[in-house]
Coordinates of C-alpha atoms and ligand atoms in Angstrom, one line a residue:
M7 CA 29.1 71.9 -49.3
I8 CA 27.4 69.3 -51.6
N9 CA 30.8 68.3 -52.9
K10 CA 32.1 67.9 -49.4
I11 CA 29.1 65.8 -48.4
K12 CA 29.5 63.6 -51.5
S13 CA 33.2 63.0 -50.9
L14 CA 32.5 62.1 -47.2
E15 CA 29.7 59.9 -48.3
K16 CA 32.0 58.0 -50.6
L17 CA 34.3 57.1 -47.7
A18 CA 31.4 56.6 -45.2
R19 CA 29.8 54.1 -47.5
Q20 CA 32.7 51.8 -47.0
L21 CA 31.1 51.0 -43.6
D22 CA 28.3 49.3 -45.5
P23 CA 30.0 46.7 -47.7
K24 CA 28.3 45.3 -50.8
A25 CA 27.1 41.7 -51.1
S26 CA 30.2 40.6 -53.0
Q27 CA 32.5 41.8 -50.2
R28 CA 30.2 40.3 -47.5
E29 CA 30.3 37.0 -49.2
I30 CA 34.1 37.0 -49.2
W31 CA 34.2 37.8 -45.5
N32 CA 31.4 35.3 -44.7
A33 CA 33.4 32.6 -46.4
E34 CA 36.6 33.4 -44.6
V35 CA 34.9 33.6 -41.2
L36 CA 33.0 30.4 -41.8
E37 CA 36.2 28.6 -42.8
Y38 CA 37.8 29.9 -39.6
S39 CA 35.0 28.7 -37.3
N40 CA 34.7 25.4 -39.2
S41 CA 38.4 24.7 -38.8
F42 CA 38.2 25.7 -35.2
I43 CA 35.4 23.2 -34.4
N44 CA 36.7 20.5 -36.6
N45 CA 40.1 20.5 -34.9
I46 CA 38.7 20.9 -31.4
N47 CA 39.5 17.4 -30.3
A48 CA 43.1 17.7 -31.3
S49 CA 43.5 21.2 -29.7
K50 CA 44.8 21.6 -26.2
A51 CA 42.5 22.7 -23.4
Y52 CA 45.3 24.9 -22.1
V53 CA 48.3 26.5 -23.8
K54 CA 51.0 28.1 -21.8
S55 CA 53.3 30.3 -23.8
E56 CA 56.1 32.8 -23.3
E57 CA 54.6 35.1 -25.9
N58 CA 51.1 34.9 -24.5
G59 CA 49.4 36.6 -27.5
K60 CA 51.6 39.7 -27.2
A61 CA 51.8 40.1 -31.0
I62 CA 48.1 41.1 -31.1
S63 CA 49.3 44.6 -30.2
N64 CA 51.0 44.8 -33.7
L65 CA 47.4 45.2 -34.9
D66 CA 46.5 48.4 -33.0
I67 CA 44.0 50.8 -34.6
E68 CA 45.2 52.8 -37.5
E69 CA 43.7 55.0 -40.3
E70 CA 44.1 52.6 -43.1
A71 CA 42.0 49.4 -43.7
I72 CA 43.6 46.0 -43.9
N73 CA 42.4 42.6 -45.1
L74 CA 40.6 40.1 -43.0
A75 CA 43.1 37.2 -43.6
P76 CA 45.9 38.6 -41.5
L77 CA 43.4 39.5 -38.7
L78 CA 42.1 36.0 -38.6
E79 CA 45.6 34.6 -38.7
S80 CA 46.5 36.7 -35.7
T81 CA 43.3 35.8 -33.9
K82 CA 44.1 32.1 -34.4
K83 CA 47.6 32.5 -33.0
N84 CA 47.4 35.2 -30.5
I85 CA 43.8 34.9 -29.1
D86 CA 42.5 31.4 -29.8
G87 CA 46.0 29.8 -29.5
V88 CA 46.9 30.8 -26.0
G89 CA 45.5 30.4 -22.5
I90 CA 42.4 28.3 -21.6
N91 CA 40.3 27.0 -24.4
P92 CA 36.7 27.2 -23.1
A93 CA 35.3 25.4 -26.1
S94 CA 37.4 22.3 -25.5
G95 CA 36.0 19.2 -23.9
G96 CA 39.3 19.0 -22.0
H97 CA 38.4 22.1 -20.0
M98 CA 37.4 21.0 -16.6
G99 CA 38.8 23.8 -14.5
Y100 CA 36.9 26.6 -12.7
I101 CA 33.4 26.4 -14.1
P102 CA 33.9 25.6 -17.8
G103 CA 32.0 27.5 -20.4
G104 CA 30.1 26.2 -23.4
G105 CA 29.8 27.6 -26.9
L106 CA 26.8 26.0 -28.6
Y107 CA 27.0 26.6 -32.3
P108 CA 23.4 27.9 -32.8
S109 CA 24.1 30.6 -30.3
A110 CA 26.8 32.0 -32.7
L111 CA 24.1 32.0 -35.4
G112 CA 21.7 33.8 -33.1
D113 CA 24.3 36.4 -32.2
F114 CA 25.1 36.8 -35.9
I115 CA 21.5 37.6 -36.7
A116 CA 21.1 39.8 -33.7
A117 CA 24.1 41.8 -34.7
V118 CA 23.1 42.2 -38.3
S119 CA 19.5 43.3 -37.6
N120 CA 20.4 45.1 -34.3
R121 CA 17.0 45.0 -32.7
Y122 CA 16.6 47.3 -29.7
A123 CA 15.7 44.6 -27.2
G124 CA 15.7 46.9 -24.2
V125 CA 12.3 48.4 -24.9
Y126 CA 9.0 46.7 -25.9
Y127 CA 7.9 49.6 -28.0
A128 CA 11.0 49.5 -30.1
A129 CA 11.3 45.7 -30.5
P130 CA 8.1 44.1 -29.4
G131 CA 9.0 40.7 -30.8
A132 CA 12.5 40.7 -29.3
V133 CA 11.2 41.6 -25.9
R134 CA 8.4 39.0 -26.1
L135 CA 11.1 36.4 -26.9
E136 CA 13.3 37.4 -24.0
N137 CA 10.4 37.5 -21.6
M138 CA 9.2 34.1 -22.9
L139 CA 12.7 32.7 -22.1
I140 CA 12.5 34.2 -18.6
R141 CA 9.1 32.7 -18.1
W142 CA 10.4 29.3 -19.2
M143 CA 13.2 29.6 -16.6
C144 CA 10.7 30.6 -14.0
R145 CA 8.6 27.5 -14.8
L146 CA 11.7 25.4 -14.6
M147 CA 12.3 26.7 -11.1
D148 CA 8.7 26.2 -10.1
Y149 CA 8.2 30.0 -9.8
P150 CA 4.7 31.5 -10.2
Q151 CA 3.8 32.5 -13.8
D152 CA 3.8 36.2 -12.9
A153 CA 7.4 36.0 -11.7
I154 CA 9.8 38.1 -13.7
G155 CA 13.4 38.4 -14.5
N156 CA 16.1 39.6 -16.9
L157 CA 18.7 38.1 -19.1
T158 CA 22.0 39.6 -17.9
S159 CA 25.5 39.4 -19.1
G160 CA 26.4 36.8 -16.5
G161 CA 25.9 35.5 -12.9
S162 CA 27.8 38.3 -11.2
I163 CA 25.4 41.0 -12.6
A164 CA 22.5 38.8 -11.6
N165 CA 23.8 38.5 -8.0
L166 CA 24.2 42.3 -7.9
M167 CA 20.7 42.8 -9.2
A168 CA 19.2 40.6 -6.6
L169 CA 21.1 42.4 -3.8
V170 CA 20.1 45.8 -5.0
T171 CA 16.5 44.7 -5.3
A172 CA 16.5 43.4 -1.7
R173 CA 18.1 46.6 -0.5
E174 CA 15.3 48.7 -2.1
V175 CA 12.5 46.4 -1.0
H176 CA 13.8 46.5 2.5
T177 CA 14.0 50.3 2.1
L178 CA 17.4 50.4 3.5
K179 CA 18.9 53.9 3.6
A180 CA 22.5 54.8 4.0
R181 CA 22.0 55.4 7.7
D182 CA 20.8 51.8 8.1
F183 CA 23.7 50.2 6.3
E184 CA 25.9 49.7 9.4
R185 CA 23.1 47.7 11.0
A186 CA 22.1 45.7 7.9
V187 CA 23.2 42.1 8.1
I188 CA 23.9 39.8 5.1
Y189 CA 24.2 36.0 5.8
L190 CA 26.4 33.8 3.7
T191 CA 29.1 31.1 4.0
E192 CA 32.8 30.9 3.3
Q193 CA 31.8 28.9 0.2
A194 CA 29.7 31.7 -1.3
H195 CA 30.9 32.9 -4.7
H196 CA 33.2 36.0 -4.5
S197 CA 30.8 37.9 -6.9
I198 CA 28.6 38.3 -3.8
L199 CA 31.3 40.3 -2.0
K200 CA 31.8 42.3 -5.2
A201 CA 28.1 43.0 -5.3
I202 CA 28.0 44.1 -1.7
R203 CA 30.7 46.7 -2.4
I204 CA 29.1 47.9 -5.7
A205 CA 25.7 48.1 -4.0
G206 CA 27.3 50.6 -1.5
L207 CA 26.8 48.0 1.3
S208 CA 30.5 47.7 2.4
E209 CA 29.5 48.9 5.9
A210 CA 26.9 46.2 6.3
Q211 CA 27.7 43.3 8.6
L212 CA 28.6 40.1 7.0
R213 CA 27.7 37.0 9.0
Y214 CA 29.6 33.9 7.8
I215 CA 27.4 31.0 8.9
P216 CA 29.4 27.9 9.9
L217 CA 29.4 25.0 7.5
D218 CA 28.6 21.5 8.4
N219 CA 31.0 18.6 7.6
N220 CA 29.8 18.5 4.0
L221 CA 30.5 22.3 3.5
K222 CA 26.8 23.2 3.6
L223 CA 25.3 26.2 5.4
S224 CA 24.0 25.1 8.8
P225 CA 20.3 26.3 9.2
T226 CA 20.5 26.0 13.0
H227 CA 23.4 28.4 13.1
L228 CA 21.7 30.7 10.6
E229 CA 18.6 31.1 12.8
T230 CA 20.6 31.6 16.0
A231 CA 22.6 34.3 14.3
I232 CA 19.4 36.1 13.0
I233 CA 17.8 36.0 16.4
E234 CA 20.9 37.3 18.1
D235 CA 21.3 40.1 15.5
K236 CA 17.6 41.1 15.9
N237 CA 18.1 41.2 19.7
N238 CA 21.1 43.5 19.2
G239 CA 19.0 45.9 17.2
L240 CA 20.5 45.0 13.8
I241 CA 18.5 44.5 10.6
P242 CA 18.9 41.0 9.1
F243 CA 18.0 41.5 5.5
Y244 CA 19.7 39.1 3.1
I245 CA 20.5 35.4 3.0
N246 CA 22.7 34.1 0.2
A247 CA 22.4 30.3 -0.3
S248 CA 24.1 28.3 -3.0
F249 CA 22.6 25.7 -5.2
G250 CA 26.0 24.3 -6.3
T251 CA 29.0 26.1 -4.8
T252 CA 31.7 26.9 -7.3
N253 CA 34.3 25.2 -5.1
T254 CA 32.8 21.8 -4.5
G255 CA 29.3 21.8 -6.2
T256 CA 27.7 21.7 -2.8
I257 CA 24.0 22.3 -2.3
D258 CA 22.9 24.3 0.7
P259 CA 19.7 23.0 2.5
L260 CA 17.2 25.2 0.7
E261 CA 14.0 24.2 2.4
P262 CA 15.0 24.9 6.0
I263 CA 16.7 28.1 5.0
A264 CA 13.5 29.2 3.2
A265 CA 11.5 28.6 6.3
I266 CA 13.9 30.7 8.4
A267 CA 13.9 33.5 5.8
K268 CA 10.1 33.6 5.8
K269 CA 9.8 33.5 9.6
H270 CA 12.2 36.3 10.1
K271 CA 11.3 38.3 6.9
V272 CA 14.7 38.2 5.4
W273 CA 15.3 38.2 1.7
F274 CA 16.2 34.7 0.5
H275 CA 18.5 34.6 -2.5
V276 CA 19.7 31.4 -4.2
D277 CA 22.8 31.6 -6.2
A278 CA 22.3 28.8 -8.7
A279 CA 24.7 30.2 -11.3
Y280 CA 26.4 26.9 -11.7
G281 CA 23.8 24.5 -10.5
G282 CA 20.4 25.8 -11.5
F283 CA 20.0 24.2 -14.9
F284 CA 20.6 20.8 -13.3
K285 CA 16.8 21.1 -12.6
L286 CA 16.5 19.7 -16.1
V287 CA 17.6 16.3 -14.7
E288 CA 14.7 14.6 -13.0
Q289 CA 16.8 12.7 -10.4
L290 CA 17.9 16.0 -8.9
H291 CA 14.5 17.4 -8.2
P292 CA 14.4 16.4 -4.6
K293 CA 17.6 18.4 -4.0
L294 CA 16.1 21.5 -5.6
K295 CA 13.1 21.5 -3.3
G296 CA 12.8 24.9 -1.7
I297 CA 14.3 26.9 -4.5
E298 CA 10.8 28.0 -5.5
Q299 CA 10.5 29.7 -2.1
A300 CA 13.5 32.0 -2.9
D301 CA 12.8 35.7 -3.4
S302 CA 15.4 35.7 -6.2
I303 CA 17.5 33.1 -8.1
T304 CA 20.7 33.6 -10.2
L305 CA 21.1 31.3 -13.2
D306 CA 23.9 31.3 -15.7
P307 CA 23.0 29.9 -19.1
H308 CA 26.6 30.4 -20.2
K309 CA 27.5 27.7 -17.7
T310 CA 25.1 24.8 -17.4
L311 CA 23.0 25.6 -20.5
F312 CA 26.3 25.5 -22.5
L313 CA 25.9 28.9 -24.1
P314 CA 28.9 31.0 -25.1
Y315 CA 29.9 33.6 -22.5
G316 CA 27.7 36.6 -22.1
T317 CA 24.4 35.3 -20.8
G318 CA 23.2 35.0 -17.2
A319 CA 19.8 35.4 -15.7
I320 CA 18.1 36.9 -12.6
L321 CA 14.7 35.6 -11.6
I322 CA 12.6 37.6 -9.1
K323 CA 9.5 36.1 -7.6
N324 CA 7.6 39.3 -7.0
K325 CA 7.4 41.5 -10.1
T326 CA 6.8 44.7 -8.1
H327 CA 10.0 44.1 -6.3
L328 CA 12.1 44.4 -9.4
L329 CA 10.2 47.4 -10.7
K330 CA 10.7 49.1 -7.3
A331 CA 14.4 48.7 -7.7
Y332 CA 15.0 49.6 -11.3
H333 CA 12.0 51.4 -12.8
C334 CA 12.9 55.0 -13.6
L335 CA 11.0 57.4 -15.9
A336 CA 12.8 59.8 -18.1
D337 CA 10.8 62.6 -19.9
Y338 CA 12.1 61.5 -23.3
M339 CA 10.7 58.0 -22.6
Q340 CA 7.1 59.2 -21.9
D341 CA 5.6 57.6 -25.0
V342 CA 6.9 54.3 -24.0
V343 CA 6.3 53.1 -20.5
G344 CA 3.3 51.4 -18.9
K345 CA 1.1 50.8 -21.9
E346 CA 2.4 47.5 -23.2
D347 CA 1.6 43.8 -23.1
E348 CA 5.1 43.0 -22.0
I349 CA 7.4 44.6 -19.5
S350 CA 10.6 46.1 -21.0
P351 CA 14.0 44.8 -19.9
A352 CA 15.2 48.4 -19.6
D353 CA 12.5 49.0 -16.8
I354 CA 13.7 46.1 -14.7
S355 CA 17.5 46.1 -15.1
V356 CA 20.6 48.2 -14.9
E357 CA 20.9 48.3 -18.7
Q358 CA 19.1 50.6 -21.1
T359 CA 20.5 49.8 -24.5
K360 CA 21.7 46.2 -24.5
H361 CA 22.7 43.2 -26.5
F362 CA 19.7 41.2 -27.8
R363 CA 20.6 38.1 -25.9
G364 CA 17.3 36.2 -26.6
L365 CA 18.3 34.7 -29.9
R366 CA 21.5 33.1 -28.6
V367 CA 19.4 31.4 -25.9
W368 CA 16.4 30.5 -28.0
L369 CA 18.0 29.1 -31.2
P370 CA 19.9 26.2 -29.5
L371 CA 16.9 25.3 -27.3
K372 CA 14.6 25.2 -30.3
L373 CA 17.0 23.6 -32.8
F374 CA 18.1 20.8 -30.4
G375 CA 14.9 20.6 -28.2
L376 CA 15.3 20.0 -24.4
K377 CA 16.1 16.3 -24.6
P378 CA 19.8 16.5 -25.4
F379 CA 20.3 19.2 -22.7
R380 CA 18.8 16.9 -20.1
A381 CA 21.0 14.1 -21.3
A382 CA 24.1 16.1 -21.4
L383 CA 23.6 17.4 -17.8
E384 CA 22.8 13.9 -16.6
E385 CA 25.9 12.6 -18.4
K386 CA 28.0 15.2 -16.6
L387 CA 26.7 14.0 -13.3
Y388 CA 27.7 10.4 -14.1
L389 CA 31.1 11.4 -15.5
T390 CA 31.9 13.2 -12.3
K391 CA 30.9 10.1 -10.2
Y392 CA 32.9 7.9 -12.5
F393 CA 36.0 10.0 -12.2
Y394 CA 35.5 10.2 -8.4
N395 CA 35.3 6.4 -8.1
E396 CA 38.3 5.8 -10.4
I397 CA 40.6 8.4 -8.9
K398 CA 39.9 6.9 -5.4
K399 CA 41.1 3.5 -6.7
I400 CA 44.6 4.9 -7.5
E401 CA 46.9 4.3 -4.6
G402 CA 47.7 7.5 -2.7
F403 CA 44.7 9.6 -3.8
E404 CA 42.2 11.1 -1.3
V405 CA 38.8 12.5 -2.4
G406 CA 36.5 15.2 -0.9
P407 CA 32.8 14.8 -0.3
E408 CA 30.8 12.6 -2.7
P409 CA 29.9 15.0 -5.6
E410 CA 26.3 16.2 -5.5
L411 CA 26.6 17.8 -8.9
S412 CA 29.5 17.8 -11.4
V413 CA 32.3 19.2 -9.3
A414 CA 34.7 17.0 -7.3
I415 CA 37.9 17.6 -5.4
F416 CA 40.8 15.2 -4.9
R417 CA 44.4 15.2 -3.9
Y418 CA 47.4 13.0 -3.7
V419 CA 48.8 12.3 -0.3
P420 CA 52.5 11.4 -0.6
K421 CA 54.1 9.0 1.9
A422 CA 56.6 11.7 2.8
G423 CA 56.9 15.4 2.2
N424 CA 54.4 18.2 2.0
A425 CA 51.1 17.2 0.4
N426 CA 50.1 20.7 -0.6
E427 CA 53.4 21.2 -2.3
F428 CA 53.0 17.9 -4.1
N429 CA 49.6 18.7 -5.4
R430 CA 50.7 22.1 -6.6
K431 CA 53.3 20.3 -8.7
L432 CA 50.8 17.8 -9.9
I433 CA 48.4 20.3 -11.2
E434 CA 51.3 22.2 -12.8
A435 CA 52.2 19.0 -14.6
I436 CA 48.6 18.5 -15.8
Q437 CA 48.5 22.1 -17.0
N438 CA 51.9 21.7 -18.8
D439 CA 50.5 18.7 -20.6
G440 CA 47.6 20.9 -21.6
R441 CA 45.3 18.3 -23.1
I442 CA 43.1 18.6 -20.0
F443 CA 42.8 21.8 -17.9
L444 CA 42.1 21.5 -14.2
S445 CA 42.2 24.2 -11.5
S446 CA 42.7 24.0 -7.7
T447 CA 41.2 25.3 -4.5
N448 CA 42.0 25.7 -0.9
I449 CA 39.7 24.4 1.8
N450 CA 40.8 24.9 5.4
D451 CA 44.4 25.4 4.3
V452 CA 44.4 22.1 2.4
F453 CA 45.2 22.3 -1.3
W454 CA 42.8 20.3 -3.4
I455 CA 42.6 19.7 -7.1
R456 CA 39.2 20.3 -8.6
I457 CA 37.4 18.8 -11.6
A458 CA 34.3 20.5 -12.9
V459 CA 32.5 18.6 -15.7
V460 CA 30.4 21.2 -17.4
Q461 CA 31.6 21.6 -21.0
F462 CA 29.2 20.0 -23.4
R463 CA 32.1 18.5 -25.3
T464 CA 33.4 16.6 -22.2
H465 CA 32.6 12.9 -22.6
L466 CA 33.9 9.6 -21.2
E467 CA 36.9 9.9 -23.6
Q468 CA 38.2 13.1 -21.9
I469 CA 37.7 11.7 -18.4
D470 CA 39.7 8.5 -19.3
L471 CA 42.4 10.7 -20.9
L472 CA 42.6 12.7 -17.6
L473 CA 42.9 9.5 -15.6
D474 CA 45.7 8.3 -17.9
I475 CA 47.6 11.7 -17.7
I476 CA 47.3 11.6 -13.8
K477 CA 48.5 8.0 -13.6
K478 CA 51.5 8.7 -15.9
I479 CA 52.5 11.8 -13.8
I480 CA 52.3 9.9 -10.6
N481 CA 54.2 6.9 -11.9
E482 CA 57.0 9.2 -13.1
E483 CA 57.0 10.9 -9.7
R484 CA 57.2 7.5 -7.9
S485 CA 60.1 6.2 -10.1
K486 CA 62.2 9.3 -9.3
Ligands
PLP12 C1 30.2 31.6 -12.0 C2 29.4 31.9 -10.7 C3 29.0 33.2 -10.5 C4 29.4 34.4 -11.3 O1 28.9 34.3 -12.6 P1 29.6 35.0 -13.9 O2 28.8 34.5 -15.0 O3 31.0 34.4 -13.9 O4 29.6 36.4 -13.7 C5 28.3 33.4 -9.3 N1 28.0 32.4 -8.5 C6 28.4 31.1 -8.7 C7 27.9 30.0 -7.8 C8 29.1 30.8 -9.9 O5 29.5 29.6 -10.1

């Protein structure tokens, strides 16, 4: 048996490479990431290809080990070389992602040391760090100091957590679901609909509140609907408002909605996944008034805090609410719960064992300080306004509402022929060029092209390039 153990050990020890091997791998990976970043300006924001990374399947899992070099080569070609490049300043489609470098360093350390950040007892420092970050976000949103929250993997999970918390706080049981009413608008993010289904609330009534001319939720219609629903014996329980819709960056009127929610005792959730961190820009403070009255807020650091994908946040104003929804005691955890200075993420979230997300949030905020974040967000607001003004000046272009944040919509209206068809072709031409990536949307059956300025590498240079690309395409089209 000892011989067997020793021979197994010899192989098993390969999982723990020596310093010399680690140095070789570190150097190769560092070279990969340096070359990726150093070439980012020359790289396309979108690469369409026939192959579409298919060859990655030649590297399926096998018994034998292979070297890092061919794996990185294939990564470069088949993963990082196709589709949308979220690290590119030319990415202005959907809601672009970020990829701040210090976050990569934070993830590296977190993966190497593998702290168990779900539970205070196991990793008190890691939990303190994550809770400190949550408290900072709470302060930023003018929440009380004893508010609470959780770093999630993204905004969708945050929206789901808010809905489940509200369901539990309102003690809704299956028999009530048919009478439960959720208020939202057509502009709400589709993750809300997903959350409703996952939370078992598919039978609940969805009340789509009419939008005003600026695509904002109309508080008057909201209150009328709540009163009517109450009169009909229904249970109004959840309002989803947006601080920055994904489609057009529109801000719902938070203060009047908050007042209605309070008066009728309905849970008030603000989905600020895209817009929330614009609170770092002083000039936007008036627009954010009322967010502090929300029962819950979704934020998404991997959007407007420019982090790499994998970090969202849910903030809940009343700590007991979150505990009510998520706290469970297992016998084998009896040493752990209720005796600590800090609440454990595992007690207030879906997750037990989880990625230690704190370091990837903390390192960039500390290494850069807040100032460049404020500047970058304000810059994005101005870049969007600049684009909006410039595209309007080009003959034939029509624009949507004045951008409130960093999303704008526009379209070309040809003298003859189908406008929707024309704009579909226009966006295809922009995507074929690939230096800039834009996406589109549909509002009341009108096809609009969207620009979303969120990537931290997007500056005036990229906006001017986009304007040049559009002008060139339109000129070619006109001379046909
Ligand atoms: C992106 C977004 C979400 C979903 O967040 P993910 O991080 O993609 O899961 C929810 N709501 C809004 C308004 C968003 O922009």
